[in-house]
């Protein structure tokens, strides 16, 4: 082996680099003869090659072998370069905690050696991140103190720091302050790459704070610049941000477009973190199309890449329950609980997944046996001063379902008020539109008319967006409400029931199919009253919500004013206005206002 190392070293440098793996192997077999320095040098060279080829597991093995050769010896430049390489490779295969530890050690060495260029390179490295990690701002903050305030280096560090401040503290104002400074520096010096990265980071911050319009705009800008610069890595994450945001807003076609592109790009660079998120986003889309088997496959692929990633794991729990495979769902749920137990307390995804998954699966199955665990997890998330709005709202979805299933009127009122800003969209519990959850909460509060209005909005959103399983759940809950009223509107209840059944037959939602079948039996056992429900049908074939919108059009209100008055999204208002104009054959709002006045539908 030593002679083979000697022979390979006689080759020109470019050929030595191409055969770095062989050199590293033979140097490891002949370490006693060739010395640790050669083993470290060639193992690090092989690790760099593996990183460049996206062979991250190989890179971890090579860099770890180099570091093992230095075990017990003082750190030097050669050791720290291997440590930095190891951190980058670990980050790409979902060893996030280990990666941060490796980078922190490398950073401290370079700062202690006054090697600021390398310290900055470590501090600004875009290591994959998750909310709930602590002390992630330390490197960027420390490095920023050591460079001129308006320098190029400061711009790069500010961009990184803005992203990390939000993830670690949830402080939107401070995060955006850092990002604005970074953007100013980038544009002053004409650094397109820095501007592009800063826009992505700003979009990420907006995403966590439910600033959907800004998140989409910045993500689209980032995608455009990344394509212009042919920077594949920079293009991947903005597709996730834009795709999930479109999904939340009910724009399923746009969500699917971003999901597919992200999956292709993440596959091309073989980054496990990006790929696991891409598979998760594609699973959301597939589920919403009613393609349950496709969604399961996407989640399984994401989990295979990142076994400790809570998002695909929680998704598989919900899907297993929804398709009636409770045994598999329970097995996955145990893994979700184990992840939480091994995670420090805080507003992390591991705690959030427990807070939401248990109540949502109880809504499907009726099993409320673990509510204490879910409630404590949600309270842990919400009690943190660093809880960002999207994380907090997700935790409240879990508390909302607990209030609904326990019939707690006071708790339902609290969550109803808290979730109001999310109306007109979805959130990643998977099975419901926010308006549907609001309807269930209003019903729990003893307000069936308000519940019916929320269910109408949920139906509108799901039908227009093509969210089929969510529509089936909304049909079921609304039909149930109609059947429980004193003057039950059996015709409308049966129509909703039929619509829901048609969906679940294709989607394989067995528990929901059984629930709808039970509702149908209930409806068929009651004599038809043929009395229209006051919230379901208005005048001239309008739904009650359309009647409300028409009255406000006649009052001269804009779409935004109508949305504010009815506490619905402007997206839903536009849909109602379009339906109203179509039903009465009106060309514009003025003609609709005349129509309303003629029929006495003006506000008093």
Coordinates of N, CA, C and O in Angstrom, one line a residue, residues 494-601:
X494 N -78.3 16.0 1.8 CA -78.1 14.9 1.0 C -77.2 15.2 -0.2 O -76.4 14.4 -0.6
X495 N -77.4 16.4 -0.7 CA -76.5 16.8 -1.9 C -75.1 16.9 -1.4 O -74.2 16.4 -2.1
X496 N -74.8 17.5 -0.3 CA -73.5 17.6 0.2 C -72.9 16.2 0.5 O -71.8 15.9 0.3
X497 N -73.8 15.3 1.1 CA -73.3 14.0 1.4 C -72.9 13.2 0.1 O -71.9 12.5 0.1
X498 N -73.7 13.4 -0.9 CA -73.4 12.7 -2.2 C -72.1 13.2 -2.8 O -71.3 12.4 -3.3
X499 N -71.9 14.5 -2.6 CA -70.7 15.1 -3.2 C -69.5 14.6 -2.4 O -68.4 14.2 -3.0
X500 N -69.6 14.5 -1.1 CA -68.5 13.9 -0.3 C -68.2 12.5 -0.6 O -67.1 12.0 -0.7
X501 N -69.3 11.7 -0.7 CA -69.1 10.3 -1.0 C -68.5 10.0 -2.3 O -67.6 9.1 -2.5
X502 N -68.8 10.8 -3.3 CA -68.2 10.7 -4.7 C -66.7 10.9 -4.6 O -65.9 10.2 -5.3
X503 N -66.2 11.7 -3.7 CA -64.8 12.0 -3.6 C -64.1 10.9 -2.8 O -63.1 10.4 -3.3
X504 N -64.7 10.4 -1.7 CA -64.0 9.5 -0.9 C -63.9 8.1 -1.5 O -63.0 7.3 -1.2
X505 N -64.9 7.8 -2.4 CA -64.8 6.5 -3.1 C -63.5 6.4 -3.9 O -62.9 5.4 -4.0
X506 N -63.1 7.5 -4.5 CA -61.9 7.6 -5.3 C -60.6 7.7 -4.4 O -59.6 7.1 -4.7
X507 N -60.8 8.5 -3.4 CA -59.6 8.8 -2.6 C -59.2 7.7 -1.5 O -58.1 7.7 -1.0
X508 N -60.2 6.8 -1.2 CA -59.9 5.8 -0.3 C -59.9 6.2 1.2 O -59.2 5.7 2.0
X509 N -60.7 7.3 1.5 CA -60.8 7.8 2.8 C -61.9 7.0 3.6 O -63.0 7.4 3.8
X510 N -61.5 5.8 4.1 CA -62.4 4.8 4.6 C -63.2 5.4 5.9 O -64.4 5.3 5.9
X511 N -62.5 6.0 6.9 CA -63.3 6.5 8.0 C -64.3 7.6 7.6 O -65.4 7.6 8.2
X512 N -63.9 8.4 6.7 CA -64.8 9.5 6.3 C -66.0 8.9 5.5 O -67.1 9.3 5.6
X513 N -65.7 7.9 4.7 CA -66.7 7.2 3.9 C -67.8 6.6 4.9 O -69.0 6.7 4.7
X514 N -67.3 6.0 6.0 CA -68.2 5.4 6.9 C -69.0 6.5 7.6 O -70.2 6.3 7.9
X515 N -68.4 7.6 7.9 CA -69.1 8.7 8.6 C -70.2 9.3 7.6 O -71.3 9.6 8.1
X516 N -69.9 9.4 6.4 CA -70.8 10.0 5.4 C -72.0 9.0 5.2 O -73.2 9.4 5.1
X517 N -71.7 7.7 5.2 CA -72.7 6.7 5.1 C -73.7 6.7 6.3 O -74.9 6.6 6.1
X518 N -73.1 6.9 7.5 CA -74.0 7.0 8.7 C -74.9 8.3 8.6 O -76.0 8.2 9.0
X519 N -74.3 9.4 8.1 CA -75.1 10.6 7.9 C -76.3 10.4 6.9 O -77.4 10.9 7.1
X520 N -76.0 9.6 5.9 CA -77.0 9.4 4.9 C -78.1 8.5 5.5 O -79.3 8.8 5.2
X521 N -77.8 7.6 6.3 CA -78.8 6.8 7.0 C -79.7 7.7 7.9 O -80.9 7.5 7.9
X522 N -79.0 8.6 8.6 CA -79.7 9.5 9.4 C -80.7 10.4 8.6 O -81.9 10.6 9.0
X523 N -80.2 10.9 7.5 CA -81.1 11.7 6.6 C -82.2 11.0 6.1 O -83.4 11.5 6.0
X524 N -82.0 9.7 5.7 CA -83.1 8.9 5.1 C -84.1 8.5 6.1 O -85.2 8.1 5.7
X525 N -83.7 8.5 7.4 CA -84.7 8.1 8.4 C -85.6 9.2 8.8 O -86.6 9.0 9.5
X526 N -85.3 10.5 8.3 CA -86.1 11.6 8.7 C -87.0 12.0 7.5 O -86.6 12.0 6.4
X527 N -88.2 12.4 7.7 CA -89.1 12.9 6.7 C -88.6 14.2 6.1 O -88.2 15.0 6.9
X528 N -88.7 14.3 4.8 CA -88.2 15.6 4.2 C -89.1 16.7 4.5 O -90.4 16.6 4.4
X529 N -88.6 17.8 5.0 CA -89.4 19.0 5.3 C -89.5 19.9 4.1 O -90.4 20.8 4.1
X530 N -88.6 19.8 3.2 CA -88.5 20.7 2.0 C -88.5 22.1 2.4 O -88.9 23.0 1.7
X531 N -88.0 22.4 3.7 CA -87.8 23.8 4.1 C -86.4 24.2 4.0 O -85.5 23.6 4.6
X532 N -86.1 25.1 3.1 CA -84.7 25.5 2.9 C -84.1 26.0 4.2 O -84.7 26.8 4.9
X533 N -82.9 25.6 4.4 CA -82.1 26.1 5.6 C -81.8 27.6 5.3 O -81.3 28.0 4.3
X534 N -82.0 28.4 6.4 CA -81.8 29.9 6.2 C -80.4 30.3 5.8 O -80.2 31.3 5.3
X535 N -79.4 29.4 6.2 CA -78.0 29.8 5.9 C -77.6 29.2 4.6 O -76.6 29.6 4.0
X536 N -78.3 28.2 4.1 CA -77.8 27.5 2.9 C -78.4 28.2 1.6 O -77.7 28.3 0.6
X537 N -79.6 28.6 1.6 CA -80.2 29.1 0.4 C -80.7 30.5 0.6 O -81.5 30.8 1.6
X538 N -80.4 31.5 -0.2 CA -80.9 32.8 -0.2 C -82.0 33.0 -1.1 O -82.8 32.1 -1.3
X539 N -82.1 34.1 -1.8 CA -83.1 34.3 -2.8 C -82.6 34.1 -4.2 O -81.4 34.2 -4.5
X540 N -83.5 33.8 -5.1 CA -83.2 33.7 -6.5 C -82.0 32.7 -6.8 O -81.2 32.9 -7.7
X541 N -82.0 31.7 -6.0 CA -80.9 30.6 -6.2 C -79.6 31.0 -5.6 O -78.6 30.2 -5.8
X542 N -79.4 32.1 -5.0 CA -78.2 32.5 -4.3 C -78.0 31.7 -3.0 O -79.0 31.4 -2.3
X543 N -76.7 31.3 -2.7 CA -76.5 30.9 -1.3 C -76.6 32.1 -0.4 O -76.6 33.2 -0.8
X544 N -76.7 31.8 0.9 CA -76.8 32.8 1.9 C -75.6 33.7 1.8 O -75.7 35.0 1.9
X545 N -74.4 33.1 1.6 CA -73.2 34.0 1.5 C -73.2 34.9 0.3 O -72.8 36.0 0.4
X546 N -73.7 34.3 -0.8 CA -73.8 35.2 -2.0 C -74.8 36.3 -1.8 O -74.5 37.4 -2.3
X547 N -75.8 36.0 -1.1 CA -76.8 37.1 -0.8 C -76.1 38.2 0.1 O -76.3 39.4 -0.2
X548 N -75.3 37.8 1.1 CA -74.6 38.8 1.9 C -73.7 39.6 1.0 O -73.6 40.8 1.2
X549 N -73.0 39.0 0.1 CA -72.0 39.7 -0.8 C -72.8 40.6 -1.7 O -72.4 41.8 -1.9
X550 N -73.9 40.2 -2.2 CA -74.7 41.0 -3.1 C -75.2 42.3 -2.4 O -75.2 43.4 -3.0
X551 N -75.6 42.1 -1.2 CA -76.1 43.3 -0.4 C -75.0 44.3 -0.3 O -75.2 45.5 -0.3
X552 N -73.8 43.8 0.0 CA -72.6 44.8 0.2 C -72.1 45.4 -1.1 O -71.6 46.5 -1.1
X553 N -72.3 44.6 -2.2 CA -72.0 45.2 -3.5 C -73.0 46.4 -3.8 O -72.6 47.5 -4.2
X554 N -74.2 46.2 -3.4 CA -75.2 47.2 -3.6 C -74.9 48.4 -2.7 O -75.3 49.6 -3.0
X555 N -74.3 48.2 -1.6 CA -73.9 49.3 -0.7 C -72.7 50.0 -1.1 O -72.2 51.0 -0.5
X556 N -72.1 49.6 -2.3 CA -70.9 50.3 -2.8 C -69.6 49.9 -2.3 O -68.6 50.6 -2.5
X557 N -69.5 48.7 -1.6 CA -68.3 48.3 -1.0 C -67.4 47.7 -2.0 O -67.8 47.0 -3.0
X558 N -66.1 47.8 -1.9 CA -65.1 47.2 -2.7 C -64.9 45.7 -2.2 O -65.4 45.3 -1.2
X559 N -64.2 44.9 -3.0 CA -63.9 43.5 -2.6 C -63.2 43.5 -1.3 O -63.5 42.6 -0.4
X560 N -62.2 44.3 -1.1 CA -61.5 44.3 0.2 C -62.4 44.7 1.4 O -62.4 44.1 2.5
X561 N -63.3 45.7 1.2 CA -64.2 46.1 2.2 C -65.2 45.0 2.5 O -65.5 44.7 3.7
X562 N -65.7 44.3 1.5 CA -66.6 43.1 1.7 C -65.9 42.0 2.5 O -66.4 41.4 3.4
X563 N -64.6 41.8 2.1 CA -63.8 40.7 2.8 C -63.7 41.1 4.3 O -63.9 40.3 5.2
X564 N -63.4 42.4 4.6 CA -63.3 42.8 6.0 C -64.6 42.7 6.7 O -64.6 42.3 7.9
X565 N -65.7 43.1 6.1 CA -67.0 43.1 6.7 C -67.5 41.7 7.1 O -68.0 41.4 8.1
X566 N -67.2 40.7 6.1 CA -67.7 39.3 6.3 C -66.6 38.5 7.0 O -66.9 37.3 7.2
X567 N -65.4 39.0 7.2 CA -64.3 38.3 7.8 C -64.0 37.1 6.9 O -64.0 35.9 7.4
X568 N -63.8 37.3 5.6 CA -63.4 36.2 4.7 C -62.3 36.7 3.9 O -62.0 38.0 3.9
X569 N -61.6 35.9 3.1 CA -60.5 36.4 2.3 C -61.0 37.1 1.0 O -62.1 36.8 0.5
X570 N -60.2 38.0 0.5 CA -60.6 38.7 -0.7 C -60.7 37.7 -1.9 O -61.5 37.8 -2.8
X571 N -59.9 36.6 -1.8 CA -59.9 35.5 -2.8 C -61.3 34.9 -2.9 O -61.9 34.7 -3.9
X572 N -61.9 34.7 -1.7 CA -63.3 34.1 -1.6 C -64.3 35.1 -2.1 O -65.3 34.8 -2.8
X573 N -64.1 36.4 -1.8 CA -65.1 37.5 -2.3 C -65.1 37.5 -3.8 O -66.2 37.6 -4.4
X574 N -63.9 37.5 -4.4 CA -63.8 37.5 -5.9 C -64.6 36.4 -6.5 O -65.3 36.5 -7.5
X575 N -64.5 35.2 -5.9 CA -65.2 34.0 -6.4 C -66.7 34.2 -6.3 O -67.4 33.9 -7.2
X576 N -67.2 34.7 -5.1 CA -68.6 35.0 -5.0 C -69.1 36.0 -5.9 O -70.2 35.9 -6.5
X577 N -68.4 37.1 -6.2 CA -68.8 38.1 -7.1 C -68.9 37.6 -8.5 O -69.9 37.9 -9.2
X578 N -68.0 36.8 -8.9 CA -68.0 36.2 -10.2 C -69.3 35.3 -10.4 O -70.0 35.3 -11.4
X579 N -69.6 34.5 -9.3 CA -70.8 33.6 -9.4 C -72.1 34.5 -9.4 O -73.0 34.1 -10.2
X580 N -72.1 35.6 -8.7 CA -73.3 36.4 -8.6 C -73.5 37.0 -10.0 O -74.7 37.0 -10.5
X581 N -72.5 37.6 -10.6 CA -72.6 38.2 -11.9 C -73.1 37.2 -13.0 O -73.9 37.5 -13.8
X582 N -72.6 36.0 -12.9 CA -73.0 34.9 -13.8 C -74.4 34.5 -13.6 O -75.2 34.4 -14.6
X583 N -74.9 34.4 -12.4 CA -76.2 34.0 -12.1 C -77.3 35.0 -12.6 O -78.4 34.6 -13.0
X584 N -77.0 36.3 -12.5 CA -78.0 37.3 -12.9 C -77.7 37.8 -14.3 O -78.5 38.7 -14.7
X585 N -76.7 37.4 -14.9 CA -76.3 37.8 -16.2 C -75.9 39.3 -16.3 O -76.1 40.0 -17.3
X586 N -75.3 39.8 -15.2 CA -74.8 41.2 -15.1 C -73.4 41.3 -15.7 O -72.6 40.4 -15.5
X587 N -73.2 42.4 -16.3 CA -71.9 42.7 -16.9 C -70.9 43.3 -15.9 O -69.7 43.1 -16.1
X588 N -71.4 43.9 -14.8 CA -70.5 44.6 -13.9 C -71.2 44.7 -12.5 O -72.4 44.4 -12.4
X589 N -70.5 45.3 -11.6 CA -71.0 45.5 -10.2 C -72.2 46.5 -10.2 O -73.1 46.4 -9.4
X590 N -72.2 47.5 -11.1 CA -73.3 48.5 -11.1 C -74.6 47.8 -11.5 O -75.6 48.1 -10.8
X591 N -74.6 46.9 -12.5 CA -75.8 46.2 -12.8 C -76.2 45.3 -11.7 O -77.4 45.1 -11.4
X592 N -75.3 44.7 -11.0 CA -75.6 43.8 -9.8 C -76.3 44.7 -8.7 O -77.2 44.2 -8.1
X593 N -75.8 45.9 -8.5 CA -76.4 46.8 -7.5 C -77.8 47.1 -7.9 O -78.7 47.2 -7.0
X594 N -78.1 47.4 -9.1 CA -79.5 47.7 -9.6 C -80.4 46.5 -9.3 O -81.5 46.6 -8.8
X595 N -79.8 45.3 -9.7 CA -80.6 44.0 -9.5 C -81.0 43.9 -8.0 O -82.1 43.6 -7.6
X596 N -80.0 44.1 -7.1 CA -80.2 44.0 -5.7 C -81.3 45.0 -5.2 O -82.1 44.7 -4.4
X597 N -81.2 46.2 -5.7 CA -82.2 47.3 -5.3 C -83.6 46.9 -5.7 O -84.6 47.1 -4.9
X598 N -83.7 46.3 -6.9 CA -85.0 45.9 -7.4 C -85.7 44.9 -6.6 O -86.9 44.8 -6.5
X599 N -84.8 44.0 -5.9 CA -85.4 42.9 -5.1 C -85.3 43.2 -3.6 O -85.5 42.3 -2.8
X600 N -85.0 44.4 -3.3 CA -85.0 44.8 -1.9 C -83.9 44.2 -1.1 O -84.0 44.0 0.1
X601 N -82.7 44.0 -1.8 CA -81.6 43.4 -1.1 C -80.5 44.4 -0.8 O -79.3 44.1 -0.9

